[in-house]
XYZ file of C-alpha atoms in Angstrom:
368
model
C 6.652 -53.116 9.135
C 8.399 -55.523 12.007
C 8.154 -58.786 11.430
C 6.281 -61.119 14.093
C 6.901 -64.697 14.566
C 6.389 -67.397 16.902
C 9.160 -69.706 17.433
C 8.622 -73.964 17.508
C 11.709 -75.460 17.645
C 14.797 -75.038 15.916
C 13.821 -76.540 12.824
C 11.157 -73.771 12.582
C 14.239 -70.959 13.030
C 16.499 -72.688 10.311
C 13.476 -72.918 7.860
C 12.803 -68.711 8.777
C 16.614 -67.413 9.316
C 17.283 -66.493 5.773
C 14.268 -64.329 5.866
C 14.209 -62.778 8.695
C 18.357 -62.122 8.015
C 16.979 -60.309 4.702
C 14.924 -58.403 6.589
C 17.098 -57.002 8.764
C 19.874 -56.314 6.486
C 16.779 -54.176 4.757
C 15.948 -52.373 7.277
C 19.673 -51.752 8.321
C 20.065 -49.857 11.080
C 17.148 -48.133 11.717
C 15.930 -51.819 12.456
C 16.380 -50.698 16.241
C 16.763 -53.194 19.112
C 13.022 -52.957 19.908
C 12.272 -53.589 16.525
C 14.509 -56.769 16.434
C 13.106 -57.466 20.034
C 9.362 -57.521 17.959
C 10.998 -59.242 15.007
C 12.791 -62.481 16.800
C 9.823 -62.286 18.938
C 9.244 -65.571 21.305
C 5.798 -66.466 22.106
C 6.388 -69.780 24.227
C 2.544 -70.104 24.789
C 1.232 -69.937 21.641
C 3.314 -70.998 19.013
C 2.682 -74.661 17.661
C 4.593 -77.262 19.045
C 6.559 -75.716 21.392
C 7.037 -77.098 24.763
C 5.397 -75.137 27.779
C 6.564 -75.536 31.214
C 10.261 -75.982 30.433
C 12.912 -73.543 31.962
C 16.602 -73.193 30.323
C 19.328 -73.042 32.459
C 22.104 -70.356 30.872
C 25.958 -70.058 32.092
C 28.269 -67.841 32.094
C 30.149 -69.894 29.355
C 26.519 -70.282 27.371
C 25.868 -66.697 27.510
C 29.441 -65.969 26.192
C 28.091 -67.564 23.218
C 24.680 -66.334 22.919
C 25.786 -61.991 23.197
C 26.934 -60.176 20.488
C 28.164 -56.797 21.605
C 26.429 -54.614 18.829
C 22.628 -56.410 19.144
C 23.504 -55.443 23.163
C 24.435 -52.165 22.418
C 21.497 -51.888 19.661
C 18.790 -52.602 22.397
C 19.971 -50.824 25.219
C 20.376 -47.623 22.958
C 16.609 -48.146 22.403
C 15.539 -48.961 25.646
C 17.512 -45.590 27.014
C 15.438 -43.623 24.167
C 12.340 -45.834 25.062
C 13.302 -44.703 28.333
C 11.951 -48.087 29.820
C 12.949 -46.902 33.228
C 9.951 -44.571 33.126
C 7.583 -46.225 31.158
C 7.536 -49.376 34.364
C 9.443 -47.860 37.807
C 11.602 -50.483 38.655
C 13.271 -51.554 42.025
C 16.385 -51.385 43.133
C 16.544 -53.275 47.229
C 20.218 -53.332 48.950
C 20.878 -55.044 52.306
C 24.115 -55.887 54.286
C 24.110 -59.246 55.547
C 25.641 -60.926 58.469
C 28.066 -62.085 56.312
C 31.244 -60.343 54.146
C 28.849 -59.072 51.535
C 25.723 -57.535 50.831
C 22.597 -58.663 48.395
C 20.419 -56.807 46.229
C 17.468 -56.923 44.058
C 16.360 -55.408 40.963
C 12.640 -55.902 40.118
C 11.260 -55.918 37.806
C 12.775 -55.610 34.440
C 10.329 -54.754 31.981
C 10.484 -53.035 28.428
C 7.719 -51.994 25.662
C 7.493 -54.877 23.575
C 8.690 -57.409 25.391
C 6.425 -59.848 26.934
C 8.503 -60.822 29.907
C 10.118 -59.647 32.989
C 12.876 -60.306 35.065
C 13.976 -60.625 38.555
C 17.659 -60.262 39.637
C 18.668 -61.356 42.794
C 22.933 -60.957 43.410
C 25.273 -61.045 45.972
C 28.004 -58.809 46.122
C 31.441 -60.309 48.167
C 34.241 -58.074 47.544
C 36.666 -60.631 48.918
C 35.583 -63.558 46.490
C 36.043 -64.323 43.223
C 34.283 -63.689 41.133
C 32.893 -60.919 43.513
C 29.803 -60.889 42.057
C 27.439 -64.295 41.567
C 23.253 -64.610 41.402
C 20.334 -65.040 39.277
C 18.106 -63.487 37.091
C 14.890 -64.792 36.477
C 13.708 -64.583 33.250
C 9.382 -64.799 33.480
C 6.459 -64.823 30.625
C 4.323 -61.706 31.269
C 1.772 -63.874 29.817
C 1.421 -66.082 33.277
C 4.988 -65.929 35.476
C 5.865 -69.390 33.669
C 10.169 -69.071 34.429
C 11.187 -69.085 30.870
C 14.869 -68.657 31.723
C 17.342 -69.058 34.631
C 20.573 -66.965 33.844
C 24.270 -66.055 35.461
C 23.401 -62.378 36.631
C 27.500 -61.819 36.978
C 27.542 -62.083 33.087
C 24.222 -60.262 32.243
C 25.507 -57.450 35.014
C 28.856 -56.963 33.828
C 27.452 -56.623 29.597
C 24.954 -54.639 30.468
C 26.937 -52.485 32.163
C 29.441 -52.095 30.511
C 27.645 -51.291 27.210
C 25.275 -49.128 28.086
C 28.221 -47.152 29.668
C 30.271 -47.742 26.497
C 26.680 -45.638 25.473
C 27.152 -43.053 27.746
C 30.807 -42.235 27.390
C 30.497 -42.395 23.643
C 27.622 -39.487 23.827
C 29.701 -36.769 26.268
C 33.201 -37.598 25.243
C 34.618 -34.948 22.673
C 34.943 -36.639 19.151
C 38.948 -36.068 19.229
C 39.613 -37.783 22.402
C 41.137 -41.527 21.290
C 43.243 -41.807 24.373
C 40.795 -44.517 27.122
C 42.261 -44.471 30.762
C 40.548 -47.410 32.676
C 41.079 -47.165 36.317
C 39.920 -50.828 37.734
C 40.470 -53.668 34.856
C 37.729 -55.777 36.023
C 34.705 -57.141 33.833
C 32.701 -53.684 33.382
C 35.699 -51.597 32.837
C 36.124 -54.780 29.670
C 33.169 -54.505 28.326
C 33.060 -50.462 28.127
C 36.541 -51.096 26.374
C 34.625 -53.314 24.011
C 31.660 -50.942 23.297
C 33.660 -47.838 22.689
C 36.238 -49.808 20.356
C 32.046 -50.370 18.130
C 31.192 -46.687 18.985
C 34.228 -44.295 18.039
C 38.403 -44.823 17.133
C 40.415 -45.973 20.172
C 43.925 -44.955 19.683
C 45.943 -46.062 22.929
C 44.669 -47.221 26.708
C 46.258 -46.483 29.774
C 45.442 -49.248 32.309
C 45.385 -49.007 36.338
C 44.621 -51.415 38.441
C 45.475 -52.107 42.000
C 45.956 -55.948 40.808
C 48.873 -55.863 38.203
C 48.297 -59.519 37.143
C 44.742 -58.046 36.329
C 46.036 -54.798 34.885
C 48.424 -56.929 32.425
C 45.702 -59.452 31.850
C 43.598 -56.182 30.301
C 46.277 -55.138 28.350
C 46.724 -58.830 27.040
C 43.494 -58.347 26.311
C 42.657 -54.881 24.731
C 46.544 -53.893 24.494
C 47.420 -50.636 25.239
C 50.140 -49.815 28.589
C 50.029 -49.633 32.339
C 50.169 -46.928 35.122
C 51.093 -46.582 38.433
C 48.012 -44.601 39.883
C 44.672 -43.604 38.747
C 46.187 -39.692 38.220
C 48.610 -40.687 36.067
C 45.982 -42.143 33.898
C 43.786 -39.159 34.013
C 47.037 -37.023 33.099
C 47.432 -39.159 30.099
C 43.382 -40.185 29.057
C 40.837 -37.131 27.462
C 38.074 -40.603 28.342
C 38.484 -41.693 32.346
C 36.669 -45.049 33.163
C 36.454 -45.912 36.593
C 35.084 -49.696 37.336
C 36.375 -50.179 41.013
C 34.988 -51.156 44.804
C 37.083 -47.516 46.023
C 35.153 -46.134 48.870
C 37.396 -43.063 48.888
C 37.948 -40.279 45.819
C 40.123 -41.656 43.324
C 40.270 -37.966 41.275
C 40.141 -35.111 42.884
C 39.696 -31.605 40.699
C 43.394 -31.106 40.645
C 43.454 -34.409 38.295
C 40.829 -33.606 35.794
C 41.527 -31.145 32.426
C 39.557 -29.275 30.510
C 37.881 -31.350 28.063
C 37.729 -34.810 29.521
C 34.992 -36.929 30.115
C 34.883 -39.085 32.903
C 32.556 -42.172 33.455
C 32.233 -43.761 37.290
C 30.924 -47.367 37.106
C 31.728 -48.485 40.672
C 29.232 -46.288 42.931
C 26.540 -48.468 42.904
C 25.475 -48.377 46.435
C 25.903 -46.190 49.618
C 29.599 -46.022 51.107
C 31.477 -46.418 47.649
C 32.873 -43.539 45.651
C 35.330 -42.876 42.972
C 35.853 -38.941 42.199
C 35.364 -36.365 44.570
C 32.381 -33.592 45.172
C 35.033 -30.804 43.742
C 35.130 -33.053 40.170
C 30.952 -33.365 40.035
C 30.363 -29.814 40.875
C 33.169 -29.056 38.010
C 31.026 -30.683 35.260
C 29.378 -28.784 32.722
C 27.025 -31.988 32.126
C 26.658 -34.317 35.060
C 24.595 -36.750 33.819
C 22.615 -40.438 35.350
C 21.127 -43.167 34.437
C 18.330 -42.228 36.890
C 18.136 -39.231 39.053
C 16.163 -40.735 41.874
C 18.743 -43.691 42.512
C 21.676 -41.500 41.693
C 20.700 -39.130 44.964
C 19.806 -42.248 46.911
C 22.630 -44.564 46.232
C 24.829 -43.416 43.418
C 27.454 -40.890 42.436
C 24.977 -38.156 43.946
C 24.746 -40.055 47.495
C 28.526 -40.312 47.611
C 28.631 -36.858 47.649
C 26.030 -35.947 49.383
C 24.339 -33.853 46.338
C 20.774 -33.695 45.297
C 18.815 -35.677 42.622
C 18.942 -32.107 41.105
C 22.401 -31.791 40.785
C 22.006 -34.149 37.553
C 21.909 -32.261 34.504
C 20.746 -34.786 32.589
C 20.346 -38.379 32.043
C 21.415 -40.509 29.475
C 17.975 -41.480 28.385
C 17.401 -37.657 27.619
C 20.590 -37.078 25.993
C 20.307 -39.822 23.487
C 16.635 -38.538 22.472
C 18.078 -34.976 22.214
C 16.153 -33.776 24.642
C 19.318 -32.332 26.187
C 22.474 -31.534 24.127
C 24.634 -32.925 26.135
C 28.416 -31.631 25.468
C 27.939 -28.222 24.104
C 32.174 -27.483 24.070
C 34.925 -29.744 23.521
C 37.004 -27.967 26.293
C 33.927 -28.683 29.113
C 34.438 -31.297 31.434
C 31.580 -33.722 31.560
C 30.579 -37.073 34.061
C 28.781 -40.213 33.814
C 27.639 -41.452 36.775
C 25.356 -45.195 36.330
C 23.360 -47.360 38.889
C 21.786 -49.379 37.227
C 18.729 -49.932 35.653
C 15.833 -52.956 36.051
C 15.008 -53.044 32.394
C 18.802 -53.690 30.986
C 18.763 -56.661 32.642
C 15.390 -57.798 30.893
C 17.254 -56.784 27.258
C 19.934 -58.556 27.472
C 18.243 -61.381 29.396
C 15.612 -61.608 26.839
C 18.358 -61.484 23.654
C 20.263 -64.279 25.051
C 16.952 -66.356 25.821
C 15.195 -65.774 22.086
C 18.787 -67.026 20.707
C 19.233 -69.746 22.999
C 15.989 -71.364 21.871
C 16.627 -70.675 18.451
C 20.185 -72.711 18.988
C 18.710 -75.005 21.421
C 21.744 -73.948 23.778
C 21.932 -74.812 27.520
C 20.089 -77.297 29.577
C 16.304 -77.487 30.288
C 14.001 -78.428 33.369
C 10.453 -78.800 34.305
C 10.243 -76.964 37.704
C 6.796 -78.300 38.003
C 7.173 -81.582 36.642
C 6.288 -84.813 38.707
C 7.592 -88.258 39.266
């Protein structure tokens, strides 16, 4: 049976750790992320002791320390078969501005057995760097008290990243070890990262139309560099694309029998990465979310209905659809974006950083 607590203080977690650590080691890993999410379970209201009305203030270089890749990958994997997107419809707003860039909102992010929410607020400025910088708000569902304050550019790019590490790792035949990335930025890293927990990774082929950042991902992940994005799908049976292209990058003359192909970079309306010929090619097109997909996504781009999606991930991972049925079909993973990964990872990196006592605090409501 999961394991409740409250957390007071760190004291409290150090006297508590080496049980709860026996417990999940017990349970192993059918002790899914929800389960853990129930387990390390924060109650900031009612536990003894603890201090209400205090926000903490988490960095980039503070949530670098608080995520671990396989607790990120355990609780999006059981929000996608929670499907949490359906359970609470979340919001995803886009405006231009009168400015280089463009904002958007996701609200909110809420899961089953979480008592919280977020709100993400980011701005997107392709010329900047980093091109991506906001906030998430991290709130108690018990009364809106701001329990956390966190870099969204960090949360955005993990949860990304992993839950299309999730993806890629559920359509891609078993044989193919070969990873072309096609844009080395942060998502394209932390897919990298999730696949190398998910399945073997023999060799990556690398494009980028940056090479300083191209050889910084090899110094990273290893692997060798190409010249254009077809020359990495002529080499790669698994095809990442992380980029800001607003033009085809593949066209069907690129793409093989048997690959796999994941597009992280369509994410709103004007940006695309492979071509109508490659989507209507796919013997499993699958989303995140059908609805956004047609409105903003890899559907928009190419001007094909919410219907066009075969499946999405959430009902692939349940089994509800069977996803690859062939090792020689081609099949596409097409993302938005989801409310509710921001809450998991939001809400991992908040339970540990009060367990660690990591980051800064404030009283927003405090007086003189």
């Amino acid at each position: 049976m999961p394991l409740s607590v409250a957390h007071e203080g760190t004291a409290w977690a150090l006297r508590h750790m080496p049980l709860l650590a026996a417990t999940i080691r017990r349970h192993g890993r059918a002790f899914t992320g929800r389960r853990i999410a129930m387990c390390l379970h924060v109650e900031p209201k009612t536990a003894p002791g603890i201090m209400t009305g205090m926000t903490r203030i988490l960095t980039r270089g503070d949530l670098l320390t608080l995520l671990d890749p396989d607790a990120c990958l355990e609780i999006l994997r059981d929000g996608f078969v929670q499907d949490g997107s359906a359970a609470f419809a979340g919001q995803r707003i886009r405006t231009d501005l009168p400015f280089p860039g463009t904002a958007t909102a996701l609200i909110p992010g809420l899961l089953p057995g979480i008592d919280a929410y977020t709100v993400k607020v980011n701005a997107k400025f392709p010329a900047a760097r980093p091109a991506l910088r906001g906030i998430i708000c991290l709130h108690s569902g018990q009364d809106g008290e701001v329990l956390a304050l966190l870099d969204s550019a960090t949360i955005t790019a993990w949860r990304t990243g992993l839950a299309a590490a999730l993806g890629t790792d559920a359509l891609a035949p078993r044989q193919s070890a070969v990873v072309g990335v096609i844009g080395a930025g942060a998502q394209a890293d932390l897919v990298v990262t999730g696949l190398r927990r998910l399945r073997p990774v023999s060799d990556l082929v690398i494009h980028d139309v940056s090479p300083e950042r191209a050889s910084a991902f090899r110094a990273r992940h290893g692997g060798r560099l190409a010249g254009w994005a077809a020359v990495v799908a002529a080499e790669a049976g698994i095809v990442v694309l992380a980029t800001w292209s607003r033009t085809p990058l593949l066209d069907l003359p690129d793409i093989r029998p048997g690959q796999h192909l994941t597009t992280l970079g369509v994410d709103e309306p004007g940006k695309q990465e492979l071509s109508r010929s490659v989507l209507q090619a796919a013997a499993v097109l699958a989303v995140d979310d059908r609805a956004l997909a047609s409105a903003m996504g890899m559907l928009a781009a190419t001007g094909l209905p919410a219907v066009a999606a075969h499946a999405t991930l959430g009902e692939i991972l349940r089994g509800d659809h069977r996803g690859r049925a062939d090792p020689a079909q081609i099949t596409v993973y097409g993302p938005v974006g989801l409310p509710w990964q921001d809450l998991a990872l939001s809400w991992l990196a908040y339970r540990e950083a009060e367990r660690r006592d990591l980051g800064i605090t404030i009283d927003f409501l405090g007086t003189p």
